[in-house]
Amino acid sequence: MKILVCLKQTFDTEAKITLDSNGKIESKGVSMIMNPYDEFAVEEALRIKEKGEGEVTVISVGGQQTQDALRQALAMGADKAVLVDPGEIELDEFSTATVLAKTIGGMEYDIILGGFRAIDDGSAQVVGRVAELLNIPVVNVVTKLEIEGGKALATREVEGGSEVIEVALPAAFTAQKGLNEPRYPSMKGIMKAKKKPMDKKTLADVGLDENQIAAKVKALSFSLPEARQAGKVIPGEAAEAAKELARLLREEAKVI
Amino acid sequence: MAKGIWVFAEQREGQVKKVSFELLSEGRKVADQLGEELCAVLVGKNVSDLTEAVSAYGPDKIYVIDNDALENYTTDGYTNAVSDLVKKYEPSVLLFGCTVTGRDLSAQVAQRFQTGLMTDCTGMEVVDGQLVFTRPIYAGKAIVKASCPEARPAMATIRPNTFAAVENAKQAEVINVEYGAGDIRQVIKDIIRQVSERPELTEANIIVSGGRGMKGPENFKLLEDLADVLGAAVGASRAAVDAGWVSHSFQVGQTGKTVSPVLYIACGISGAIQHLAGMSSAKCIVAINKDEEANIFKVADYGIVGDLFEVVPILTEELKKIMAS
Ligand SMILES: Cc1cc2nc3c(=O)[nH]c(=O)nc-3n(C[C@H](O)[C@H](O)[C@H](O)COP(=O)(O)OP(=O)(O)OC[C@H]3O[C@@H](n4cnc5c(N)ncnc54)[C@H](O)[C@@H]3O)c2cc1C
Ligand SMILES: Cc1cc2nc3c(=O)[nH]c(=O)nc-3n(C[C@H](O)[C@H](O)[C@H](O)COP(=O)(O)OP(=O)(O)OC[C@H]3O[C@@H](n4cnc5c(N)ncnc54)[C@H](O)[C@@H]3O)c2cc1C
């Protein structure tokens, strides 16, 4: 079983966001993590592999610092990493998906896993786009995945419940919380990861030029939201305060 | 040339989602400004019955694909259906609610037409003849304005509760289109419903949410009672979810649901940055917490410093009286 995991490096959830002198999001000095949903994807890939035979390759599109996130996946137990560094160009979701699909197109795979969304740009569309480009089915927001006999049974979260979907492999799946509990890399894993292959590619290496991945979406301006102002703390004993709150919600805020 | 502002009218089991009405209402304004038609897209089985409900929100046309194969949502089935319509009628804009289905479907359609898709938007406006979308990114810590200037259709998903649904009945022209069969590779084996009388978390007008301060799963009953008085949904912090008190589908925050209700009542939630990421676009926030230093008070419009086990039951009783009056 060949399993590919699409993995994005994202800003830490604690990161403070500022704008740089060009009015864009400042990324200097921000600590980076593996997208938390992609940890579920890596973990699931490892579990599938451990049930039988297989190979797990993690793939990322990003700058050289992305190697940290890829190494973390290798330390968890993935076998190989591929990093495509597109250089200093603006990539939208279409561009990112095109690079991933072109890279994957040259590889063997039965299963593609990813996060259902990245926690920073969070558009929840890259893996779906990759599946469309590769002409394989996708099942999103998966909380349970069973692989057997060239097929997958995936439980996906939907509003007000869940659905169990069967697809034939090869297929793509995106991970939602609940799929599994990701393992921490062991000391041994971290040591081993240093020797595992990290294949670094450029756009040209995967057979693309900048025009083919020109962004469809144009960002016009970035801004920081106005901080919410603290309102009033309602004084008094519980009973008194609760009563006053009920009144304020109706008469002042007019929200009930 | 591509023309027409389209709204995907999402239905599930014979009910059109409120967010679709919100999009039609706002879409009407945008279509008028651009001098284009407003059209709704209705896909499913026996959906012809829903055209009346949809036309109440002002579309000029409703494109309908009614087919047994579309009874339940499948990624391929609905992508094929919507893509057939897009190919045939070439809209300039295609909007979806940012729901589980809207997300799933919009990504596939966007890639099929190699176009741009702006997701989870909280605003749209016409600037120099282009639709410009406002989109919170980095968990709401930054905002980007973006457009899809060339590729068509320009696509976006809009966060529920962003726009008001305003009735504006029109005699819409209903256009029935055959479903041009295509492979549906996702086979539904089972559908599991969690029966709940309460509204969907992401669409709810009011949410009552509990955190670690709830101390145990049994105490969520207090929040359910409060929610039922207000017709609200129940949510939770990650701490409550990780403790196993409620399922992950309740989680609000950066790795849970993003919600935009009119009123959000946080009980026993400290207000960690990852939690705020999911709910700080609520119009009114109420915090009930025994620690006056808790971060949640920095964003709350109204706060009560106190023991939630005392405050919540009284609040429920008081609201019951007010709601009845
Ligand atoms: C106009 C515009 C300009 C932009 N400019 C920049 C820029 O200059 N620099 C920048 O960093 N970002 C930029 N972005 C954001 C960038 O396009 C997205 O971060 C990227 O396309 C991934 O999308 P997402 O974060 O929404 O992923 P989602 O679709 O939310 O991610 C879902 C899953 O897809 C997979 N995935 C996503 N991205 C990658 C990846 N890169 N490698 C491997 N797997 C991945 C992961 O499995 C992930 O969990 C720009 C976006 C736009 C619209
Ligand atoms: C990558 C990542 C992603 C995350 N994503 C999310 C997310 O999506 N959503 C999320 O919520 N968190 C998320 N978190 C976790 C977040 O950092 C916090 O740990 C979490 O939100 C804390 O939940 P809490 O407020 O319920 O618990 P605590 O921080 O423990 O707060 C409990 C509060 O209850 C109050 N309290 C206790 N007893 C009472 C009482 N009797 N009456 C009144 N008040 C009482 C206390 O004063 C305290 O303020 C994430 C963290 C990381 C690292």
XYZ file of C-alpha atoms in Angstrom, chain A residues 11-17 25 36-37 92-94 97-98 116-117 119-125 128-129 131-133 135-141 153 156-168 176-177 216-225 228-234 238-239 241-243 245-250 252-253 255-256, chain B residues 10 12 17 75 99-100 103-104 107-108 110-112 114-119 132 135 137-149 151 185-194 200 206 230 238 242 248 251 254-257 262-263 273-274 280 282-286 297-305 310-311 314-315 318-319 322-323 325:
168
model
C 1.636 29.386 11.820
C 1.443 28.288 15.428
C -2.051 28.824 16.834
C -0.606 31.187 19.458
C 1.091 33.339 16.798
C 0.437 37.040 16.910
C -0.335 38.339 13.438
C 1.092 39.131 6.650
C -2.774 19.991 13.329
C -5.191 18.266 10.927
C -3.376 30.473 -4.292
C -5.220 27.231 -3.616
C -5.446 26.473 -7.335
C -3.155 22.020 -5.733
C -1.704 22.087 -9.235
C -9.573 18.757 5.924
C -8.324 22.292 6.334
C -5.632 26.340 10.374
C -4.143 29.500 8.852
C -5.488 30.188 5.361
C -8.003 27.485 6.060
C -9.755 27.329 2.731
C -10.420 23.584 3.007
C -10.049 23.016 -0.697
C -10.320 18.209 -3.031
C -8.731 20.093 -5.905
C -8.316 14.722 -6.252
C -10.173 16.456 -9.071
C -6.922 17.003 -10.955
C -9.388 12.190 -11.346
C -9.769 10.158 -8.168
C -12.659 10.323 -5.673
C -12.365 12.349 -2.494
C -14.073 11.933 0.869
C -13.770 14.928 3.197
C -13.893 15.432 6.995
C -15.020 2.724 4.124
C -17.420 11.504 7.460
C -18.880 14.201 9.623
C -21.905 15.972 8.222
C -24.211 18.502 9.806
C -26.351 16.732 12.343
C -24.640 13.368 12.113
C -22.326 11.292 9.999
C -22.242 9.209 6.837
C -20.372 6.073 5.888
C -19.005 6.281 2.353
C -17.428 3.526 0.313
C -14.947 4.313 -2.443
C -12.617 2.224 -4.534
C -11.051 15.626 10.876
C -10.378 15.570 14.591
C -6.777 32.762 -9.894
C -7.540 34.704 -6.746
C -5.983 38.109 -6.195
C -5.514 39.405 -2.683
C -6.276 43.143 -2.744
C -5.525 44.160 0.825
C -4.805 42.744 4.237
C -5.865 44.280 7.526
C -6.048 43.427 11.188
C -9.471 43.306 12.799
C -13.260 43.607 20.520
C -13.846 45.910 23.428
C -14.526 44.515 26.845
C -18.098 45.314 27.815
C -19.599 45.515 31.252
C -19.355 43.163 34.137
C -22.738 42.994 35.817
C -25.864 35.528 41.269
C -29.615 35.983 41.339
C -26.847 39.597 38.167
C -28.641 36.878 36.226
C -31.857 38.847 36.314
C -28.354 40.104 32.369
C -31.665 38.746 31.091
C -33.073 42.278 31.058
C -30.039 43.732 29.261
C -30.101 41.042 26.583
C -33.666 41.935 25.734
C -30.225 46.898 25.564
C -28.570 44.361 23.256
C -30.621 39.896 20.900
C -33.446 37.813 22.358
C -28.584 23.925 -0.409
C -31.180 18.557 2.968
C -30.856 25.967 4.400
C -19.466 14.768 -3.863
C -21.417 24.537 5.305
C -20.014 20.995 5.207
C -17.250 23.447 1.251
C -17.068 19.973 -0.204
C -13.827 22.946 -4.081
C -14.592 20.286 -6.696
C -13.856 25.320 -8.656
C -11.150 22.929 -9.779
C -13.262 21.527 -12.600
C -9.937 25.966 -12.951
C -11.219 28.997 -11.160
C -10.704 30.780 -7.855
C -12.686 30.034 -4.706
C -12.698 32.322 -1.691
C -13.946 30.509 1.376
C -14.740 41.784 -3.757
C -12.362 36.790 4.335
C -7.779 34.331 7.802
C -5.375 33.137 10.492
C -8.344 32.203 12.647
C -9.787 35.688 12.426
C -6.518 37.389 13.405
C -6.284 39.011 9.962
C -8.684 39.945 7.201
C -8.051 39.789 3.484
C -10.062 41.377 0.717
C -9.814 39.364 -2.448
C -11.372 38.896 -5.835
C -11.221 36.493 -8.737
C -10.776 38.993 -11.551
C -11.460 33.152 -14.222
C -17.756 7.080 -7.026
C -18.786 7.758 -3.436
C -21.311 5.116 -2.403
C -23.307 5.955 0.722
C -23.439 2.887 2.942
C -25.029 4.432 5.966
C -26.384 7.721 7.243
C -26.321 8.248 10.986
C -28.466 11.054 12.332
C -27.952 12.513 15.741
C -27.251 23.352 13.756
C -27.894 31.761 19.694
C -33.712 30.421 23.791
C -11.877 21.887 23.337
C -11.090 16.372 25.044
C -16.166 16.829 18.760
C -16.267 22.113 19.507
C -9.658 27.153 15.595
C -9.792 23.372 15.345
C -13.544 23.195 15.695
C -16.423 25.141 14.238
C -26.213 36.884 17.271
C -25.628 35.794 20.869
C -6.993 32.395 21.768
C -7.924 29.208 19.894
C -15.257 36.312 18.097
C -20.524 36.768 17.335
C -22.540 39.962 17.582
C -22.996 39.760 21.346
C -20.872 37.704 23.736
C -21.826 36.858 27.293
C -14.100 38.957 29.809
C -11.843 40.944 27.472
C -14.124 40.154 24.560
C -17.459 39.815 26.329
C -20.148 42.452 25.967
C -21.696 41.302 29.232
C -20.005 39.363 31.963
C -21.006 37.836 35.232
C -18.231 36.951 37.646
C -25.656 29.258 40.597
C -25.989 31.732 37.746
C -31.425 31.474 37.553
C -30.662 32.941 34.147
C -35.394 34.690 34.131
C -35.128 34.216 30.376
C -38.841 37.221 29.412
C -39.334 34.959 26.417
C -43.657 38.052 27.804
